[in-house]
Amino acid sequence: MQRITTDINLAINSLKIGKLVAIPTETVYGLAGDALNEKALEQIFTLKKRPKHNPLILHISSYEKLQEITKNIPFKAKKLAKKFWPGPLTLVLEKKNEISNTVSAGKSTIAVRVPNHPLTLKLLNSIDFPIAAPSANPSGFISPTSATHVSNFFKDGLDVILNGGLCSKGLESTIIGFDDDNPILYRHGAIPISDLEDCIGTIRKKIKNDLNPNSPGMFSRHYSPRTPLILINNLSKYVYENKHKKIGVLSFEKNEVFTLATKHEILSINGDIDEAAKNFYSALHSLDSKNLDIIITTLLPEKGLGKTINDRLKRAVAN
C-alpha cells in the first residue's frame, strides 16, 4: 500500500532496510535509496528503467560530509559548494573507493549535492549514510515536482512518498564537473550559469553525451511527455490551421488567447522567468494528462533560467 506522508520516520525506516522512498527537494522529487546498499541501488535502476551507464546523484546533509565520499576536491568546487549549498548545485568530483561503481556508472567520479528542503535535510541528518536519488520518474519522462506526480508514475514498487509540497525551484540542479581545477557545465539547471561564473569565472560547456555521460542529465532525449511535443514560432497560426486536432499550448506569458486550443497552460502571466521555471514541469504534466494529439510551445528568451527551460524543451522534442 503506497503511503503519501509527511512522517520522515516512515521514510527513514524504509531507507534503513534497503527500500526506496520518494523524497522532496527544492528542484524535483527524488527516488531515494541507501547509496551504500547495492540492492537498493539496483532497485533504483530497475524501477526507473534507467540505463546503467547513466550515473546517479548522491545527496548529503552538509558540505562537511563531502570529505567522507570524495577526494582531491578542486578549489573552485569548494568555493561553489560553500556559496550555493544547500541548494540546486551538483558537483561531479573524484570519489572514494567505498562508494559503489553502480552509483558512478563505473566512473572514478560521483555527482553530489546538498538539497535545500527542510524535510529532506532533516531526513539526511537522521541517517548515517548518503542517499542516491535521481528524479522520481521513469527514465526519460517529465520530472515530478509534486508527490502526486510521483504517485501517478509509480503505482507499485514504492512504499513511501515523503510529501514536501510543490518543489520551490521546479527544475533540476545545475551540474558542474572539473578537468583539474577547470569547471565544466554538464547540465543547465536551477542556478543560471551566469551566477556560477560570477563566483568562479568562465565555465566551459559539455552538455550532451549519450554513450558515456559524465553526469546525469546529458542524454539528448530526456524530460519528455508521452504526448508528442513540438517547438514552433507561431503558436496562433498552428492552432488555427490544425483546429481539427486536440492541441495543448504551453506558453511563457499571457500575450495571446488560444480559444481554439483544447488546453492552454501559461507558465507565468507576468512573464517572470523564475515563476515560469517553477511551473514548467507541472504545466507539462497537466497537458500530458489531457489525452491530446499534440502539445505545442515555443522557446523562451535565452537568458537566465530561460536557458535551462529551453534546454529541457529541446531534449523533450529530440528524436
JSON list of N, CA, C and O in Angstrom, two decimals, residues 212-242:
[
{"chain": "A", "resi": 212, "resn": "ASN", "atom": "N", "xyz": [28.53, 7.92, -23.10]},
{"chain": "A", "resi": 212, "resn": "ASN", "atom": "CA", "xyz": [29.32, 7.82, -21.88]},
{"chain": "A", "resi": 212, "resn": "ASN", "atom": "C", "xyz": [29.19, 9.11, -21.07]},
{"chain": "A", "resi": 212, "resn": "ASN", "atom": "O", "xyz": [30.14, 9.87, -20.92]},
{"chain": "A", "resi": 213, "resn": "PRO", "atom": "N", "xyz": [27.98, 9.37, -20.54]},
{"chain": "A", "resi": 213, "resn": "PRO", "atom": "CA", "xyz": [27.74, 10.65, -19.86]},
{"chain": "A", "resi": 213, "resn": "PRO", "atom": "C", "xyz": [28.58, 10.81, -18.60]},
{"chain": "A", "resi": 213, "resn": "PRO", "atom": "O", "xyz": [28.73, 9.88, -17.82]},
{"chain": "A", "resi": 214, "resn": "ASN", "atom": "N", "xyz": [29.12, 12.02, -18.42]},
{"chain": "A", "resi": 214, "resn": "ASN", "atom": "CA", "xyz": [29.91, 12.33, -17.23]},
{"chain": "A", "resi": 214, "resn": "ASN", "atom": "C", "xyz": [29.03, 12.53, -16.00]},
{"chain": "A", "resi": 214, "resn": "ASN", "atom": "O", "xyz": [29.50, 12.46, -14.87]},
{"chain": "A", "resi": 215, "resn": "SER", "atom": "N", "xyz": [27.75, 12.82, -16.24]},
{"chain": "A", "resi": 215, "resn": "SER", "atom": "CA", "xyz": [26.83, 13.10, -15.14]},
{"chain": "A", "resi": 215, "resn": "SER", "atom": "C", "xyz": [25.42, 12.79, -15.60]},
{"chain": "A", "resi": 215, "resn": "SER", "atom": "O", "xyz": [25.19, 12.57, -16.80]},
{"chain": "A", "resi": 216, "resn": "PRO", "atom": "N", "xyz": [24.46, 12.80, -14.67]},
{"chain": "A", "resi": 216, "resn": "PRO", "atom": "CA", "xyz": [23.06, 12.70, -15.10]},
{"chain": "A", "resi": 216, "resn": "PRO", "atom": "C", "xyz": [22.68, 13.89, -15.97]},
{"chain": "A", "resi": 216, "resn": "PRO", "atom": "O", "xyz": [23.33, 14.94, -15.95]},
{"chain": "A", "resi": 217, "resn": "GLY", "atom": "N", "xyz": [21.59, 13.73, -16.76]},
{"chain": "A", "resi": 217, "resn": "GLY", "atom": "CA", "xyz": [21.02, 14.84, -17.49]},
{"chain": "A", "resi": 217, "resn": "GLY", "atom": "C", "xyz": [21.69, 15.17, -18.80]},
{"chain": "A", "resi": 217, "resn": "GLY", "atom": "O", "xyz": [21.42, 16.22, -19.39]},
{"chain": "A", "resi": 218, "resn": "MET", "atom": "N", "xyz": [22.55, 14.27, -19.32]},
{"chain": "A", "resi": 218, "resn": "MET", "atom": "CA", "xyz": [23.28, 14.57, -20.55]},
{"chain": "A", "resi": 218, "resn": "MET", "atom": "C", "xyz": [22.71, 13.89, -21.79]},
{"chain": "A", "resi": 218, "resn": "MET", "atom": "O", "xyz": [23.20, 14.11, -22.90]},
{"chain": "A", "resi": 219, "resn": "PHE", "atom": "N", "xyz": [21.68, 13.04, -21.62]},
{"chain": "A", "resi": 219, "resn": "PHE", "atom": "CA", "xyz": [21.11, 12.36, -22.78]},
{"chain": "A", "resi": 219, "resn": "PHE", "atom": "C", "xyz": [20.42, 13.38, -23.69]},
{"chain": "A", "resi": 219, "resn": "PHE", "atom": "O", "xyz": [19.78, 14.32, -23.23]},
{"chain": "A", "resi": 220, "resn": "SER", "atom": "N", "xyz": [20.50, 13.14, -24.99]},
{"chain": "A", "resi": 220, "resn": "SER", "atom": "CA", "xyz": [19.91, 14.06, -25.97]},
{"chain": "A", "resi": 220, "resn": "SER", "atom": "C", "xyz": [18.40, 14.11, -25.83]},
{"chain": "A", "resi": 220, "resn": "SER", "atom": "O", "xyz": [17.79, 15.19, -25.92]},
{"chain": "A", "resi": 221, "resn": "ARG", "atom": "N", "xyz": [17.76, 12.94, -25.63]},
{"chain": "A", "resi": 221, "resn": "ARG", "atom": "CA", "xyz": [16.31, 12.90, -25.43]},
{"chain": "A", "resi": 221, "resn": "ARG", "atom": "C", "xyz": [16.01, 12.63, -23.95]},
{"chain": "A", "resi": 221, "resn": "ARG", "atom": "O", "xyz": [16.47, 11.64, -23.39]},
{"chain": "A", "resi": 222, "resn": "HIS", "atom": "N", "xyz": [15.25, 13.51, -23.35]},
{"chain": "A", "resi": 222, "resn": "HIS", "atom": "CA", "xyz": [15.03, 13.43, -21.92]},
{"chain": "A", "resi": 222, "resn": "HIS", "atom": "C", "xyz": [13.86, 14.35, -21.57]},
{"chain": "A", "resi": 222, "resn": "HIS", "atom": "O", "xyz": [13.45, 15.17, -22.39]},
{"chain": "A", "resi": 223, "resn": "TYR", "atom": "N", "xyz": [13.30, 14.21, -20.37]},
{"chain": "A", "resi": 223, "resn": "TYR", "atom": "CA", "xyz": [12.30, 15.14, -19.86]},
{"chain": "A", "resi": 223, "resn": "TYR", "atom": "C", "xyz": [11.06, 15.22, -20.76]},
{"chain": "A", "resi": 223, "resn": "TYR", "atom": "O", "xyz": [10.43, 16.27, -20.89]},
{"chain": "A", "resi": 224, "resn": "SER", "atom": "N", "xyz": [10.68, 14.10, -21.36]},
{"chain": "A", "resi": 224, "resn": "SER", "atom": "CA", "xyz": [9.65, 14.13, -22.41]},
{"chain": "A", "resi": 224, "resn": "SER", "atom": "C", "xyz": [8.27, 13.71, -21.91]},
{"chain": "A", "resi": 224, "resn": "SER", "atom": "O", "xyz": [8.15, 12.73, -21.17]},
{"chain": "A", "resi": 225, "resn": "PRO", "atom": "N", "xyz": [7.22, 14.42, -22.35]},
{"chain": "A", "resi": 225, "resn": "PRO", "atom": "CA", "xyz": [5.86, 13.93, -22.12]},
{"chain": "A", "resi": 225, "resn": "PRO", "atom": "C", "xyz": [5.56, 12.74, -23.04]},
{"chain": "A", "resi": 225, "resn": "PRO", "atom": "O", "xyz": [6.27, 12.54, -24.04]},
{"chain": "A", "resi": 226, "resn": "ARG", "atom": "N", "xyz": [4.53, 11.98, -22.73]},
{"chain": "A", "resi": 226, "resn": "ARG", "atom": "CA", "xyz": [4.11, 10.90, -23.63]},
{"chain": "A", "resi": 226, "resn": "ARG", "atom": "C", "xyz": [3.44, 11.47, -24.87]},
{"chain": "A", "resi": 226, "resn": "ARG", "atom": "O", "xyz": [3.51, 10.88, -25.95]},
{"chain": "A", "resi": 227, "resn": "THR", "atom": "N", "xyz": [2.76, 12.60, -24.73]},
{"chain": "A", "resi": 227, "resn": "THR", "atom": "CA", "xyz": [2.15, 13.28, -25.87]},
{"chain": "A", "resi": 227, "resn": "THR", "atom": "C", "xyz": [3.24, 13.92, -26.72]},
{"chain": "A", "resi": 227, "resn": "THR", "atom": "O", "xyz": [4.16, 14.53, -26.19]},
{"chain": "A", "resi": 228, "resn": "PRO", "atom": "N", "xyz": [3.16, 13.80, -28.05]},
{"chain": "A", "resi": 228, "resn": "PRO", "atom": "CA", "xyz": [4.17, 14.44, -28.91]},
{"chain": "A", "resi": 228, "resn": "PRO", "atom": "C", "xyz": [4.24, 15.95, -28.63]},
{"chain": "A", "resi": 228, "resn": "PRO", "atom": "O", "xyz": [3.21, 16.62, -28.49]},
{"chain": "A", "resi": 229, "resn": "LEU", "atom": "N", "xyz": [5.46, 16.46, -28.53]},
{"chain": "A", "resi": 229, "resn": "LEU", "atom": "CA", "xyz": [5.70, 17.87, -28.25]},
{"chain": "A", "resi": 229, "resn": "LEU", "atom": "C", "xyz": [6.52, 18.46, -29.38]},
{"chain": "A", "resi": 229, "resn": "LEU", "atom": "O", "xyz": [7.50, 17.88, -29.81]},
{"chain": "A", "resi": 230, "resn": "ILE", "atom": "N", "xyz": [6.08, 19.63, -29.90]},
{"chain": "A", "resi": 230, "resn": "ILE", "atom": "CA", "xyz": [6.85, 20.27, -30.96]},
{"chain": "A", "resi": 230, "resn": "ILE", "atom": "C", "xyz": [7.10, 21.74, -30.62]},
{"chain": "A", "resi": 230, "resn": "ILE", "atom": "O", "xyz": [6.30, 22.38, -29.93]},
{"chain": "A", "resi": 231, "resn": "LEU", "atom": "N", "xyz": [8.22, 22.25, -31.10]},
{"chain": "A", "resi": 231, "resn": "LEU", "atom": "CA", "xyz": [8.58, 23.65, -30.97]},
{"chain": "A", "resi": 231, "resn": "LEU", "atom": "C", "xyz": [8.26, 24.38, -32.27]},
{"chain": "A", "resi": 231, "resn": "LEU", "atom": "O", "xyz": [8.69, 23.94, -33.33]},
{"chain": "A", "resi": 232, "resn": "ILE", "atom": "N", "xyz": [7.49, 25.45, -32.16]},
{"chain": "A", "resi": 232, "resn": "ILE", "atom": "CA", "xyz": [7.18, 26.25, -33.35]},
{"chain": "A", "resi": 232, "resn": "ILE", "atom": "C", "xyz": [7.24, 27.73, -32.99]},
{"chain": "A", "resi": 232, "resn": "ILE", "atom": "O", "xyz": [7.18, 28.09, -31.82]},
{"chain": "A", "resi": 233, "resn": "ASN", "atom": "N", "xyz": [7.34, 28.57, -33.99]},
{"chain": "A", "resi": 233, "resn": "ASN", "atom": "CA", "xyz": [7.46, 30.01, -33.75]},
{"chain": "A", "resi": 233, "resn": "ASN", "atom": "C", "xyz": [6.10, 30.69, -33.62]},
{"chain": "A", "resi": 233, "resn": "ASN", "atom": "O", "xyz": [5.92, 31.55, -32.76]},
{"chain": "A", "resi": 234, "resn": "ASN", "atom": "N", "xyz": [5.14, 30.31, -34.46]},
{"chain": "A", "resi": 234, "resn": "ASN", "atom": "CA", "xyz": [3.83, 30.98, -34.47]},
{"chain": "A", "resi": 234, "resn": "ASN", "atom": "C", "xyz": [2.77, 30.03, -33.92]},
{"chain": "A", "resi": 234, "resn": "ASN", "atom": "O", "xyz": [2.17, 29.24, -34.66]},
{"chain": "A", "resi": 235, "resn": "LEU", "atom": "N", "xyz": [2.50, 30.14, -32.63]},
{"chain": "A", "resi": 235, "resn": "LEU", "atom": "CA", "xyz": [1.55, 29.24, -31.98]},
{"chain": "A", "resi": 235, "resn": "LEU", "atom": "C", "xyz": [0.13, 29.45, -32.49]},
{"chain": "A", "resi": 235, "resn": "LEU", "atom": "O", "xyz": [-0.59, 28.48, -32.77]},
{"chain": "A", "resi": 236, "resn": "SER", "atom": "N", "xyz": [-0.28, 30.69, -32.61]},
{"chain": "A", "resi": 236, "resn": "SER", "atom": "CA", "xyz": [-1.65, 31.00, -33.05]},
{"chain": "A", "resi": 236, "resn": "SER", "atom": "C", "xyz": [-1.94, 30.44, -34.44]},
{"chain": "A", "resi": 236, "resn": "SER", "atom": "O", "xyz": [-3.01, 29.87, -34.68]},
{"chain": "A", "resi": 237, "resn": "LYS", "atom": "N", "xyz": [-1.00, 30.62, -35.34]},
{"chain": "A", "resi": 237, "resn": "LYS", "atom": "CA", "xyz": [-1.18, 30.14, -36.70]},
{"chain": "A", "resi": 237, "resn": "LYS", "atom": "C", "xyz": [-1.33, 28.62, -36.72]},
{"chain": "A", "resi": 237, "resn": "LYS", "atom": "O", "xyz": [-2.21, 28.07, -37.40]},
{"chain": "A", "resi": 238, "resn": "TYR", "atom": "N", "xyz": [-0.50, 27.92, -35.92]},
{"chain": "A", "resi": 238, "resn": "TYR", "atom": "CA", "xyz": [-0.58, 26.45, -35.89]},
{"chain": "A", "resi": 238, "resn": "TYR", "atom": "C", "xyz": [-1.94, 26.00, -35.35]},
{"chain": "A", "resi": 238, "resn": "TYR", "atom": "O", "xyz": [-2.56, 25.08, -35.90]},
{"chain": "A", "resi": 239, "resn": "VAL", "atom": "N", "xyz": [-2.39, 26.63, -34.27]},
{"chain": "A", "resi": 239, "resn": "VAL", "atom": "CA", "xyz": [-3.69, 26.25, -33.68]},
{"chain": "A", "resi": 239, "resn": "VAL", "atom": "C", "xyz": [-4.80, 26.45, -34.70]},
{"chain": "A", "resi": 239, "resn": "VAL", "atom": "O", "xyz": [-5.68, 25.58, -34.86]},
{"chain": "A", "resi": 240, "resn": "TYR", "atom": "N", "xyz": [-4.79, 27.57, -35.39]},
{"chain": "A", "resi": 240, "resn": "TYR", "atom": "CA", "xyz": [-5.85, 27.86, -36.37]},
{"chain": "A", "resi": 240, "resn": "TYR", "atom": "C", "xyz": [-5.83, 26.85, -37.52]},
{"chain": "A", "resi": 240, "resn": "TYR", "atom": "O", "xyz": [-6.88, 26.34, -37.94]},
{"chain": "A", "resi": 241, "resn": "GLU", "atom": "N", "xyz": [-4.63, 26.55, -38.03]},
{"chain": "A", "resi": 241, "resn": "GLU", "atom": "CA", "xyz": [-4.52, 25.65, -39.19]},
{"chain": "A", "resi": 241, "resn": "GLU", "atom": "C", "xyz": [-4.77, 24.19, -38.82]},
{"chain": "A", "resi": 241, "resn": "GLU", "atom": "O", "xyz": [-5.01, 23.36, -39.71]},
{"chain": "A", "resi": 242, "resn": "ASN", "atom": "N", "xyz": [-4.73, 23.86, -37.54]},
{"chain": "A", "resi": 242, "resn": "ASN", "atom": "CA", "xyz": [-4.93, 22.48, -37.10]},
{"chain": "A", "resi": 242, "resn": "ASN", "atom": "C", "xyz": [-6.05, 22.38, -36.07]},
{"chain": "A", "resi": 242, "resn": "ASN", "atom": "O", "xyz": [-5.98, 21.57, -35.14]}
]
